[in-house]
PDB file of C-alpha atoms in Angstrom:
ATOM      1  CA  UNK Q  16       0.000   0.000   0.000  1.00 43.00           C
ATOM      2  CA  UNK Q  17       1.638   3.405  -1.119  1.00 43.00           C
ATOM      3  CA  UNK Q  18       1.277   6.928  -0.014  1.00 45.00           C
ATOM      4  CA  UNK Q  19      -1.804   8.427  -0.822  1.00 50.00           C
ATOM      5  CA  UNK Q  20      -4.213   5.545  -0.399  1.00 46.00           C
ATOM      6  CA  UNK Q  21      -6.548   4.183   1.982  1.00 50.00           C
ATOM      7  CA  UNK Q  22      -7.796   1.631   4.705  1.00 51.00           C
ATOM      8  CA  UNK Q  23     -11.366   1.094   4.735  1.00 51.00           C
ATOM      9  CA  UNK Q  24     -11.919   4.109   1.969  1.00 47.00           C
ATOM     10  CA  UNK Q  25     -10.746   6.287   3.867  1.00 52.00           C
ATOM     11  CA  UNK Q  26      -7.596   8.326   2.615  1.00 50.00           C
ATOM     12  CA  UNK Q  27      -4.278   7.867   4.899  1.00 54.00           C
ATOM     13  CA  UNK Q  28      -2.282  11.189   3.900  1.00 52.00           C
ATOM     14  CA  UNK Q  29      -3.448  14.817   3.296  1.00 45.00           C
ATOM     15  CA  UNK Q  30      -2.896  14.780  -0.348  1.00 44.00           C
ATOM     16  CA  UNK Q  31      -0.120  13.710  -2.843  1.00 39.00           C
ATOM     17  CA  UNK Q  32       3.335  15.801  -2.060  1.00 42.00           C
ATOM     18  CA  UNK Q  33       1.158  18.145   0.402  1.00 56.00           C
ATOM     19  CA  UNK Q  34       3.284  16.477   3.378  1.00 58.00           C
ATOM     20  CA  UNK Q  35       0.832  16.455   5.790  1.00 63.00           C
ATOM     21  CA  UNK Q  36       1.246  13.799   8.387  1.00 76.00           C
ATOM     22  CA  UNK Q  37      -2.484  12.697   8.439  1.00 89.00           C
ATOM     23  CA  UNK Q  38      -3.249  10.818  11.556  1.00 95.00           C
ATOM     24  CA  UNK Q  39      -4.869   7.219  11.678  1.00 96.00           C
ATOM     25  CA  UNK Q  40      -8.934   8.379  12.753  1.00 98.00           C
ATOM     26  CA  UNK Q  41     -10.775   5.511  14.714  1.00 98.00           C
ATOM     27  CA  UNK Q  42     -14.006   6.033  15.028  1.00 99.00           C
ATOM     28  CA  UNK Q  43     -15.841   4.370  18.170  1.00 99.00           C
ATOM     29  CA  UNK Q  44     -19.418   4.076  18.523  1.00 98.00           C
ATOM     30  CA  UNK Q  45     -22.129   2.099  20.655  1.00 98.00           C
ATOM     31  CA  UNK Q  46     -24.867   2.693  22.719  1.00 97.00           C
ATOM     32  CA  UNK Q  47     -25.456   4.833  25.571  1.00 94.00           C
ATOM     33  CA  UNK Q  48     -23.089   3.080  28.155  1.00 94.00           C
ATOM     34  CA  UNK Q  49     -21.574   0.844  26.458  1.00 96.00           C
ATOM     35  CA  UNK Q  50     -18.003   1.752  27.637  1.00 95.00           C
ATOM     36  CA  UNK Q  51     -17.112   3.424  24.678  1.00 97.00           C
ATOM     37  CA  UNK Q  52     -14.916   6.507  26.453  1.00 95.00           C
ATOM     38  CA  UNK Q  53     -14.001   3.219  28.705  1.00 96.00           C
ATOM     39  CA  UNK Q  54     -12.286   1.384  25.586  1.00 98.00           C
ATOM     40  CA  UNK Q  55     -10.586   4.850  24.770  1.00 97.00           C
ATOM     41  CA  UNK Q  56      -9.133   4.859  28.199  1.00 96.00           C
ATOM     42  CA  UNK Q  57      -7.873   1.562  28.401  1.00 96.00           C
ATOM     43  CA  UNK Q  58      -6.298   1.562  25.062  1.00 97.00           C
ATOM     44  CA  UNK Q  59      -4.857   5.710  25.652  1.00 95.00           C
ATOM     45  CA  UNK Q  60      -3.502   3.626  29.590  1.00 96.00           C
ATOM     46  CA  UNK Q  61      -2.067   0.595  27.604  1.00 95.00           C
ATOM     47  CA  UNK Q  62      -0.032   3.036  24.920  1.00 94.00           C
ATOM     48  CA  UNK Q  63       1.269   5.130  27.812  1.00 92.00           C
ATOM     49  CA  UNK Q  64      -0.693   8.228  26.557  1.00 92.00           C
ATOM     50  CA  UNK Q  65      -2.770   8.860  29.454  1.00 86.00           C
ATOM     51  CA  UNK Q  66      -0.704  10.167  31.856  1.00 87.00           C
ATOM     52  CA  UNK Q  67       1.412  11.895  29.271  1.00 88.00           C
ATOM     53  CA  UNK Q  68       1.062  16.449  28.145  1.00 86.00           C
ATOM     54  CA  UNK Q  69      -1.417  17.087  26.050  1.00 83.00           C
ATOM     55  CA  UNK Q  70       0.728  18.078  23.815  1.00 85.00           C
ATOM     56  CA  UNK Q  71       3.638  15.337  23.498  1.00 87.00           C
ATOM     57  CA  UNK Q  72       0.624  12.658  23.128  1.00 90.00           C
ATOM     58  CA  UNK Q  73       0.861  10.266  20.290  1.00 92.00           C
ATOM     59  CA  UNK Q  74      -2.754   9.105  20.489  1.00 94.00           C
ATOM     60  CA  UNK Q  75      -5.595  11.111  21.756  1.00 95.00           C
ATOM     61  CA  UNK Q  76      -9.231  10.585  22.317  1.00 96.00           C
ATOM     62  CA  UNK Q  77     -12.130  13.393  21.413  1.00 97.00           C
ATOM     63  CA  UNK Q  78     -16.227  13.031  22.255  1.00 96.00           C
ATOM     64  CA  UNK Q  79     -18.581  13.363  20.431  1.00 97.00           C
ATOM     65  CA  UNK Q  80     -20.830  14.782  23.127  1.00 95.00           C
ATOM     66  CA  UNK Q  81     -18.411  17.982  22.187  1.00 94.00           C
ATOM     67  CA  UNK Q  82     -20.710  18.624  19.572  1.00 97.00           C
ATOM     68  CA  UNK Q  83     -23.936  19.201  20.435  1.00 96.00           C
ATOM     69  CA  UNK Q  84     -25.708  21.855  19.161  1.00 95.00           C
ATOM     70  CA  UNK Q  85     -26.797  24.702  20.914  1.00 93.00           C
ATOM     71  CA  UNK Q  86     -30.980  24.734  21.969  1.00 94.00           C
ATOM     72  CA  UNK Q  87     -33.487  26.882  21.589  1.00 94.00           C
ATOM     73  CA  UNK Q  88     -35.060  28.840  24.698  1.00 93.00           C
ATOM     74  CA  UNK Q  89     -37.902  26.538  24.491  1.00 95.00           C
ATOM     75  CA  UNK Q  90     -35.492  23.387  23.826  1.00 95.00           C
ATOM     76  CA  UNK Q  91     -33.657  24.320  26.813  1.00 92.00           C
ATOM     77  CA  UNK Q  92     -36.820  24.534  28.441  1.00 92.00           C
ATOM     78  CA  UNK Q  93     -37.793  20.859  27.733  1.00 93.00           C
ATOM     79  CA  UNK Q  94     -33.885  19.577  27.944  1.00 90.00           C
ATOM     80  CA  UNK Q  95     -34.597  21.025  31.960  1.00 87.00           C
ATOM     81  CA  UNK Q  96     -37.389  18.690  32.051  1.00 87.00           C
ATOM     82  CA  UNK Q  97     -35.966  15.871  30.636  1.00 86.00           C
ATOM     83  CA  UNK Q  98     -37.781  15.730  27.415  1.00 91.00           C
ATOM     84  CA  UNK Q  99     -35.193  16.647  24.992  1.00 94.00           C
ATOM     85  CA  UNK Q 100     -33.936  13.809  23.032  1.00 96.00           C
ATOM     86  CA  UNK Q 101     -30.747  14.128  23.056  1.00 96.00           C
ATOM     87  CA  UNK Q 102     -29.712  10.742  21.326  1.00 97.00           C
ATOM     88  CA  UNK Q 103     -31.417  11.705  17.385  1.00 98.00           C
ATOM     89  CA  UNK Q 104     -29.039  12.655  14.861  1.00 98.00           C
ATOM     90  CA  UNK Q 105     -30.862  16.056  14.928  1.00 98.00           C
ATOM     91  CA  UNK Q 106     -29.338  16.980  18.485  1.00 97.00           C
ATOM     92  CA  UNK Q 107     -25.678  17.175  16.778  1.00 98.00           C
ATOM     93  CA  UNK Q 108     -23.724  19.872  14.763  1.00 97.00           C
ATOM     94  CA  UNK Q 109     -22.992  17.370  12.029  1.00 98.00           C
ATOM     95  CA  UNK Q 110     -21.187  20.574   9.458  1.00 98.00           C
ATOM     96  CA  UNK Q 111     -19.009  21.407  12.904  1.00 97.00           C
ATOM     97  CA  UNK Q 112     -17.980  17.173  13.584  1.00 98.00           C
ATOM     98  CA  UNK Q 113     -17.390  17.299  10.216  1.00 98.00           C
ATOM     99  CA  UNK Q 114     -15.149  20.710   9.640  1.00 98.00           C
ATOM    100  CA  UNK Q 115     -12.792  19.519  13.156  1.00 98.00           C
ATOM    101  CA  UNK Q 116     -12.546  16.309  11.687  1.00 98.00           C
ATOM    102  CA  UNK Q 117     -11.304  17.312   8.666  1.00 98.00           C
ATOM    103  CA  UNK Q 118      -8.969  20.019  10.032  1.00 97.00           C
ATOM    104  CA  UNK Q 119      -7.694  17.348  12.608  1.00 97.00           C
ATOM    105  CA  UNK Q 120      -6.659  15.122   9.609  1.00 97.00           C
ATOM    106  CA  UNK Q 121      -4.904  18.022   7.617  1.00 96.00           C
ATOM    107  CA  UNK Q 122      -2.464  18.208  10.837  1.00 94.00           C
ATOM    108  CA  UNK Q 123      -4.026  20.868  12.391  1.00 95.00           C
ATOM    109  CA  UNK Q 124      -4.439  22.223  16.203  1.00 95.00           C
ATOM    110  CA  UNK Q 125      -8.134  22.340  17.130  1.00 96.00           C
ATOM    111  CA  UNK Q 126      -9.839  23.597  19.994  1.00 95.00           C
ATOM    112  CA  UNK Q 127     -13.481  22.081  20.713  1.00 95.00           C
ATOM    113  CA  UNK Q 128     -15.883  23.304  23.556  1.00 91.00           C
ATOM    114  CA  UNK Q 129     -16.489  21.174  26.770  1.00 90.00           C
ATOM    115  CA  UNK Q 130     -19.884  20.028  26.918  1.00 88.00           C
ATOM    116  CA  UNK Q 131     -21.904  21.077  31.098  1.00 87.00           C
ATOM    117  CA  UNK Q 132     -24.144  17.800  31.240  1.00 84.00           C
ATOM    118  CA  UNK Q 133     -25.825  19.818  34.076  1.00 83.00           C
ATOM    119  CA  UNK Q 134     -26.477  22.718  32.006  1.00 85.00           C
ATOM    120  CA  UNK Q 135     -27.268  21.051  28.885  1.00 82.00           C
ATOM    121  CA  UNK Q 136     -24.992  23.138  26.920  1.00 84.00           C
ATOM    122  CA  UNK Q 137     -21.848  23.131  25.355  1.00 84.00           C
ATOM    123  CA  UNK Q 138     -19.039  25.553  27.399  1.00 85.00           C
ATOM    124  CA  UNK Q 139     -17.306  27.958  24.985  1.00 80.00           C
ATOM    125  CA  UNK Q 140     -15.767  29.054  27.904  1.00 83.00           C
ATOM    126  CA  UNK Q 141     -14.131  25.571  27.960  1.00 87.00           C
ATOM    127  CA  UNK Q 142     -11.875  24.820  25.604  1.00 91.00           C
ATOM    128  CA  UNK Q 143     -10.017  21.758  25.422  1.00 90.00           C
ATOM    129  CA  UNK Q 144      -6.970  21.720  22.819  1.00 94.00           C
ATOM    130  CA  UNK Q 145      -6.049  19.034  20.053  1.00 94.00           C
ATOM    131  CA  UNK Q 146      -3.196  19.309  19.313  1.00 94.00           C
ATOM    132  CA  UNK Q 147      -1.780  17.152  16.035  1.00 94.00           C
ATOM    133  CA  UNK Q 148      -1.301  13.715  17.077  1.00 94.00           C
ATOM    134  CA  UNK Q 149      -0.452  10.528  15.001  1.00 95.00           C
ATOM    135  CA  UNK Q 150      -4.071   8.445  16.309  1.00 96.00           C
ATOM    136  CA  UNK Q 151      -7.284  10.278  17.482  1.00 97.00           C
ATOM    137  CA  UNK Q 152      -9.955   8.162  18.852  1.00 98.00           C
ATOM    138  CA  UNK Q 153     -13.496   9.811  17.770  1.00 98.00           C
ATOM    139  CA  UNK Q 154     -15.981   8.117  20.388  1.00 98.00           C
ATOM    140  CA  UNK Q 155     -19.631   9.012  20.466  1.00 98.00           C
ATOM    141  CA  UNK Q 156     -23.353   6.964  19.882  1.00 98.00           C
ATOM    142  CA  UNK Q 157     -23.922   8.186  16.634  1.00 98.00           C
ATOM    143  CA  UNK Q 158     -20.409   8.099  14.767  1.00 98.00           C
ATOM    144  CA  UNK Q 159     -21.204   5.951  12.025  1.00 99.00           C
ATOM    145  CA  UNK Q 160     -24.402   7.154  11.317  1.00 99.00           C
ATOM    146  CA  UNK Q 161     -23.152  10.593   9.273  1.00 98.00           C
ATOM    147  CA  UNK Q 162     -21.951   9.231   5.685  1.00 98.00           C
ATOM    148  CA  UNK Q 163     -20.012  12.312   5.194  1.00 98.00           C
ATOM    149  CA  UNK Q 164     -18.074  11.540   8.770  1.00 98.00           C
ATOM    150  CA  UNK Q 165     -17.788   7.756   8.564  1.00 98.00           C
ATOM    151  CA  UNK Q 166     -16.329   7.773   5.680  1.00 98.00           C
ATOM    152  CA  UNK Q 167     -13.134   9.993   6.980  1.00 98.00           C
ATOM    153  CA  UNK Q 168     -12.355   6.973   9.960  1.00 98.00           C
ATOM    154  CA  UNK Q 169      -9.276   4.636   8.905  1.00 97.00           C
ATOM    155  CA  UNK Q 170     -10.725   2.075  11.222  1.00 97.00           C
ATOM    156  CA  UNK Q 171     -14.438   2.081  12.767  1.00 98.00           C
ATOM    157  CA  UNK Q 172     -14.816   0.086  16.259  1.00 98.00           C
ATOM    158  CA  UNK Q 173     -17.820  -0.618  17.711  1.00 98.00           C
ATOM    159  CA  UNK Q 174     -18.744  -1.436  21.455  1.00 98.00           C
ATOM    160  CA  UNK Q 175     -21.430  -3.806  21.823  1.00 97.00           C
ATOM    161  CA  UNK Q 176     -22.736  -4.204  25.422  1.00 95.00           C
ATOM    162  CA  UNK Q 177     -26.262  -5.909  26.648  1.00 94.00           C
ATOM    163  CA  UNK Q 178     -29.047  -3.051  27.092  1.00 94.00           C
ATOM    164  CA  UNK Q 179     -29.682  -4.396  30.751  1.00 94.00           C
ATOM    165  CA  UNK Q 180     -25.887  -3.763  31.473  1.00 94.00           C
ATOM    166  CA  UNK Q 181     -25.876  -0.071  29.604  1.00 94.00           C
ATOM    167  CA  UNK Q 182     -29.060   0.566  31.548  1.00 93.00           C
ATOM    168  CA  UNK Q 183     -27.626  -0.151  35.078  1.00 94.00           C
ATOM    169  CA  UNK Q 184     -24.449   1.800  34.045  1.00 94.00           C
ATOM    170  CA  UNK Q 185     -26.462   4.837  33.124  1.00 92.00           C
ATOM    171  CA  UNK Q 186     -28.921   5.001  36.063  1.00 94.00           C
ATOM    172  CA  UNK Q 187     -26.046   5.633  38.478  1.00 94.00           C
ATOM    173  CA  UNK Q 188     -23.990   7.929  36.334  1.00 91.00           C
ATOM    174  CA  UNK Q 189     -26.899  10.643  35.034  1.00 89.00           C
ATOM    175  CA  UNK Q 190     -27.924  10.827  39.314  1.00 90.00           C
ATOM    176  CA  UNK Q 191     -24.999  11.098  40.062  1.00 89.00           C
ATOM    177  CA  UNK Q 192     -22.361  12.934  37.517  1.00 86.00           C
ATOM    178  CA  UNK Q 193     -25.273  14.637  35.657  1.00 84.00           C
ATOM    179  CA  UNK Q 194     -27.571  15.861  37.983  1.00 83.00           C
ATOM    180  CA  UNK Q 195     -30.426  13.862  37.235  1.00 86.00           C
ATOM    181  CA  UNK Q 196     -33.442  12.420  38.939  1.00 87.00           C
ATOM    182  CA  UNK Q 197     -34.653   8.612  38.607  1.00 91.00           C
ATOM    183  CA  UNK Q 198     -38.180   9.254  37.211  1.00 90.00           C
ATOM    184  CA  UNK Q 199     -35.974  11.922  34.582  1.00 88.00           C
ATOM    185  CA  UNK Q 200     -33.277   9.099  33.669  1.00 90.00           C
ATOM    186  CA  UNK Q 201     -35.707   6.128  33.291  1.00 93.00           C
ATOM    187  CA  UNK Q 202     -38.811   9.072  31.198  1.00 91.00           C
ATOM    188  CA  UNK Q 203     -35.872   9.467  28.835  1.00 91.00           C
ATOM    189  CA  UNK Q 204     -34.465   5.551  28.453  1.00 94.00           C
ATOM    190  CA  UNK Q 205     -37.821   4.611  27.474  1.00 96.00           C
ATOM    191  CA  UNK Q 206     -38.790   7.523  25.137  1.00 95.00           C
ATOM    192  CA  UNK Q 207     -35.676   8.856  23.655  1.00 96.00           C
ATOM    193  CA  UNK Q 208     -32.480   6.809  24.502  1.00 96.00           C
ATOM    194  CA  UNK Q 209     -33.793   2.901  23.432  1.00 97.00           C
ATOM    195  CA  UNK Q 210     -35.546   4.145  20.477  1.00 97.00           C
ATOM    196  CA  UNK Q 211     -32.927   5.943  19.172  1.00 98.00           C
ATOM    197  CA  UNK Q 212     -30.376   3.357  19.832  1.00 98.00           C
ATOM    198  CA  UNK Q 213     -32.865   0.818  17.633  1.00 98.00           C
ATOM    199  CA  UNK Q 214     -33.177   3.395  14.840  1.00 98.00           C
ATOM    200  CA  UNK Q 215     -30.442   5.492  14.546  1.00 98.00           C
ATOM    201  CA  UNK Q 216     -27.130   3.764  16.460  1.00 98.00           C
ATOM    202  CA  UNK Q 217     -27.695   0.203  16.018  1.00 98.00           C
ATOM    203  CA  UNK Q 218     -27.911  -0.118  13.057  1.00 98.00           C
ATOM    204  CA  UNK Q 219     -24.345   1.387  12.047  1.00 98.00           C
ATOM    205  CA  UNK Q 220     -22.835  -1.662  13.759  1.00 98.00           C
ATOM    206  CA  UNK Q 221     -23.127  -3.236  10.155  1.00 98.00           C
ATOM    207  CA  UNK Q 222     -20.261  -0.929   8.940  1.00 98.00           C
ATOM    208  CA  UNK Q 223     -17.702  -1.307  11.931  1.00 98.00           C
ATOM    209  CA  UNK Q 224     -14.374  -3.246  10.963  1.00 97.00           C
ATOM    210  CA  UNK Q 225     -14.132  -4.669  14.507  1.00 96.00           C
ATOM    211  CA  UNK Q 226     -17.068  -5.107  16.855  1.00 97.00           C
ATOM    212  CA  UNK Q 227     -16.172  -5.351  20.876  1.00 98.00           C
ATOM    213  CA  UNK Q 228     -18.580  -7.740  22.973  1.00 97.00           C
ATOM    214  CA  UNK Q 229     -18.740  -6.694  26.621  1.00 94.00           C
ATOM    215  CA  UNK Q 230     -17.019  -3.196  25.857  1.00 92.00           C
ATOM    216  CA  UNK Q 231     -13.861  -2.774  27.867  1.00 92.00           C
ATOM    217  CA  UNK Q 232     -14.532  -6.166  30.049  1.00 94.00           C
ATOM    218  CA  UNK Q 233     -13.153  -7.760  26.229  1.00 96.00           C
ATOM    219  CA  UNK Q 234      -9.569  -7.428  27.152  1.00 96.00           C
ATOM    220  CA  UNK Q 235      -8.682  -9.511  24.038  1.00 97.00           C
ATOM    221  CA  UNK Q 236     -10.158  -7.603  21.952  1.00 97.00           C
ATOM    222  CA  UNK Q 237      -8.847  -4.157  23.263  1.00 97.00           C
ATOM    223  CA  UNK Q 238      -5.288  -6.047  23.174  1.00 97.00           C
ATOM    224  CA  UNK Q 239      -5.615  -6.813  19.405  1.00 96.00           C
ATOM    225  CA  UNK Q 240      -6.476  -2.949  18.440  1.00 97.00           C
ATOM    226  CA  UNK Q 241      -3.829  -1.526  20.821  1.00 97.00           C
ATOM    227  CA  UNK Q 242      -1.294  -3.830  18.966  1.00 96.00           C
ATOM    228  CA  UNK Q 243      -2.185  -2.632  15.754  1.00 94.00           C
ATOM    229  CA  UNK Q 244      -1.889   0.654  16.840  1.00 95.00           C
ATOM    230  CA  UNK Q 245       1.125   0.212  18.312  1.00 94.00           C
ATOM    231  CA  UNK Q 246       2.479  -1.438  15.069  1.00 93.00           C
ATOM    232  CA  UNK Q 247       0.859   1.970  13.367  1.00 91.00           C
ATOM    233  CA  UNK Q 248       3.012   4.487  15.705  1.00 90.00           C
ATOM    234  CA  UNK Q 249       6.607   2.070  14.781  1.00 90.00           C
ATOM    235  CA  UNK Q 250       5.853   2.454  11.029  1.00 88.00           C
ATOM    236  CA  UNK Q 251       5.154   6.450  11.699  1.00 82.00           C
ATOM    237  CA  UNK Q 252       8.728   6.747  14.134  1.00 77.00           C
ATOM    238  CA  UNK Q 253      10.404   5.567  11.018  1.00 76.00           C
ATOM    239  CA  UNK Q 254       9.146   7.425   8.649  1.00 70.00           C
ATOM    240  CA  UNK Q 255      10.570  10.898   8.071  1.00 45.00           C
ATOM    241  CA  UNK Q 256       7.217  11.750   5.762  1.00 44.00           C
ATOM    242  CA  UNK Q 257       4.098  10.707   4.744  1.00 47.00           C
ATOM    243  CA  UNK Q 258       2.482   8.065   7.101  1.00 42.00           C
ATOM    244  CA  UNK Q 259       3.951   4.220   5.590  1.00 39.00           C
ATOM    245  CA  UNK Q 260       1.044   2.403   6.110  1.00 39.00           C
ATOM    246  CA  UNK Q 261       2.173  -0.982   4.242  1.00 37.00           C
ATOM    247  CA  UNK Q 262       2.043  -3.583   7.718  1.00 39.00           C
ATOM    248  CA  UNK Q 263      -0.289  -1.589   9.423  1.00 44.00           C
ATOM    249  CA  UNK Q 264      -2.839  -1.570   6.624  1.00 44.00           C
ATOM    250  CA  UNK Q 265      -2.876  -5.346   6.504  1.00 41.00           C
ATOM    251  CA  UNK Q 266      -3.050  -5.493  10.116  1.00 44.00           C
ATOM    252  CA  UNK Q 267      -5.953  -3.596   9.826  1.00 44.00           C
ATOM    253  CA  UNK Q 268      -7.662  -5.692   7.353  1.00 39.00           C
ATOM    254  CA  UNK Q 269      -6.314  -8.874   9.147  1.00 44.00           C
ATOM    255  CA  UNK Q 270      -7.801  -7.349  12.891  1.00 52.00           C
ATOM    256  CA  UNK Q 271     -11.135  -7.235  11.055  1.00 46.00           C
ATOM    257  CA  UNK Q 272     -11.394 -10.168   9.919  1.00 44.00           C
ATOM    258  CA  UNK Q 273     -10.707 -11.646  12.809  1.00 45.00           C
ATOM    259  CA  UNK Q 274      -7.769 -13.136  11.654  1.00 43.00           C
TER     260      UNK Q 274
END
């Protein structure tokens, strides 16, 4: 595989002679608490990239919860009461994924809001910095389902937990991390979160490369993708230019398949 093509479709260098050292995109979706920012952890933890600056890390992880649009007075209103759906595709700024994306793989430094669970808002007080990296990790429930956006992912993941489990997870953490009351978190499950999943998430499990039973409880599975990206970041240390993707291409292919 030469300079200038792809994994998966997608393209794996800015543009021929442009020199832009294009990161590898992985794109990580599932349902509502599946463990998807869990998988990102473990596999940021395993590459030593947790603990590491923001901006010496090789590999870094971005939510798509980051991109929700801003409501209306009278959105706001019913987001208060818990009757905003926040899980349809409509909820998102899908031309603002899109334009970071796409400035992320052109090599360059972007800054993204914070989204205030509490407040229902995004923070644009609260920027968090990209800087260039060599992997980003784009986790969020509805990844897949923009065409325009899953086709820019090298490698598409999905985390595929039981609905019991992803319930029990999310009871706990909307109480408790998001300020929410029982009768709120269990209204929306039932009226926004499990329909959407069915209609809009689920569905795009049919074009992930690799798809993770039991989220980050699959440590075989994480192991597999953190050695291929591992293999990804040797190629990139010894190349002085555009990303050589020849091993780690097949590797890709060959995770996929389960090989």
């Amino acid at each position: 595989m030469g300079d200038g093509e792809s994994v998966n479709g997608a393209r794996l260098n800015g543009g021929a002679g442009d020199g832009v050292k294009t990161p590898f995109l992985i794109g990580v979706a599932g349902g509502t608490a599946s463990g998807k920012s869990t998988v990102c952890k473990r596999i940021m933890e395993q590459l030593g990239q947790a603990d590491m600056d923001h901006t010496q890390r090789q590999v870094v992880t971005i939510s798509q919860d980051s991109f929700y649009r801003e409501l209306s007075d009278s959105e706001k209103a019913r987001a208060e009461r818990g009757l905003f759906n926040f899980d349809h595709p409509s909820a998102f700024n899908e031309e603002l994924m899109l334009q970071t994306l796409q400035e992320i793989l052109h090599g360059k430094k972007v800054e993204i809001s914070e989204y205030d669970y509490r407040r229902n808002a995004v923070c644009p007080e609260k920027k968090i910095t990209i800087y260039p990296a060599d992997v980003v990790l784009f986790e969020g429930i509805l990844v897949f389902y923009f065409p325009a956006i899953r086709d820019l992912f090298h490698m598409k993941l999905f985390v595929d937990t039981d609905s019991d489990t992803r319930l029990a997870r999310r009871v706990p953490r909307d109480i408790n991390e998001r300020g929410r009351d029982l009768d709120q978190v269990l209204n929306a499950y039932m009226n926004f979160v499990k329909p959407a999943f069915e209609e809009f998430c689920s569905p795009t499990k049919k074009f992930a490369d690799v798809v993770i039973p039991r989220g980050a409880d699959n440590t075989v599975a994480i192991d597999l993708i953190v050695q291929h990206i591992r293999e990804f970041l040797n190629n990139r240390t010894r190349s002085d230019h555009s990303p050589h993707l020849a091993t780690c291409g097949t590797s890709a292919m060959n995770l996929a398949n389960g090989r």
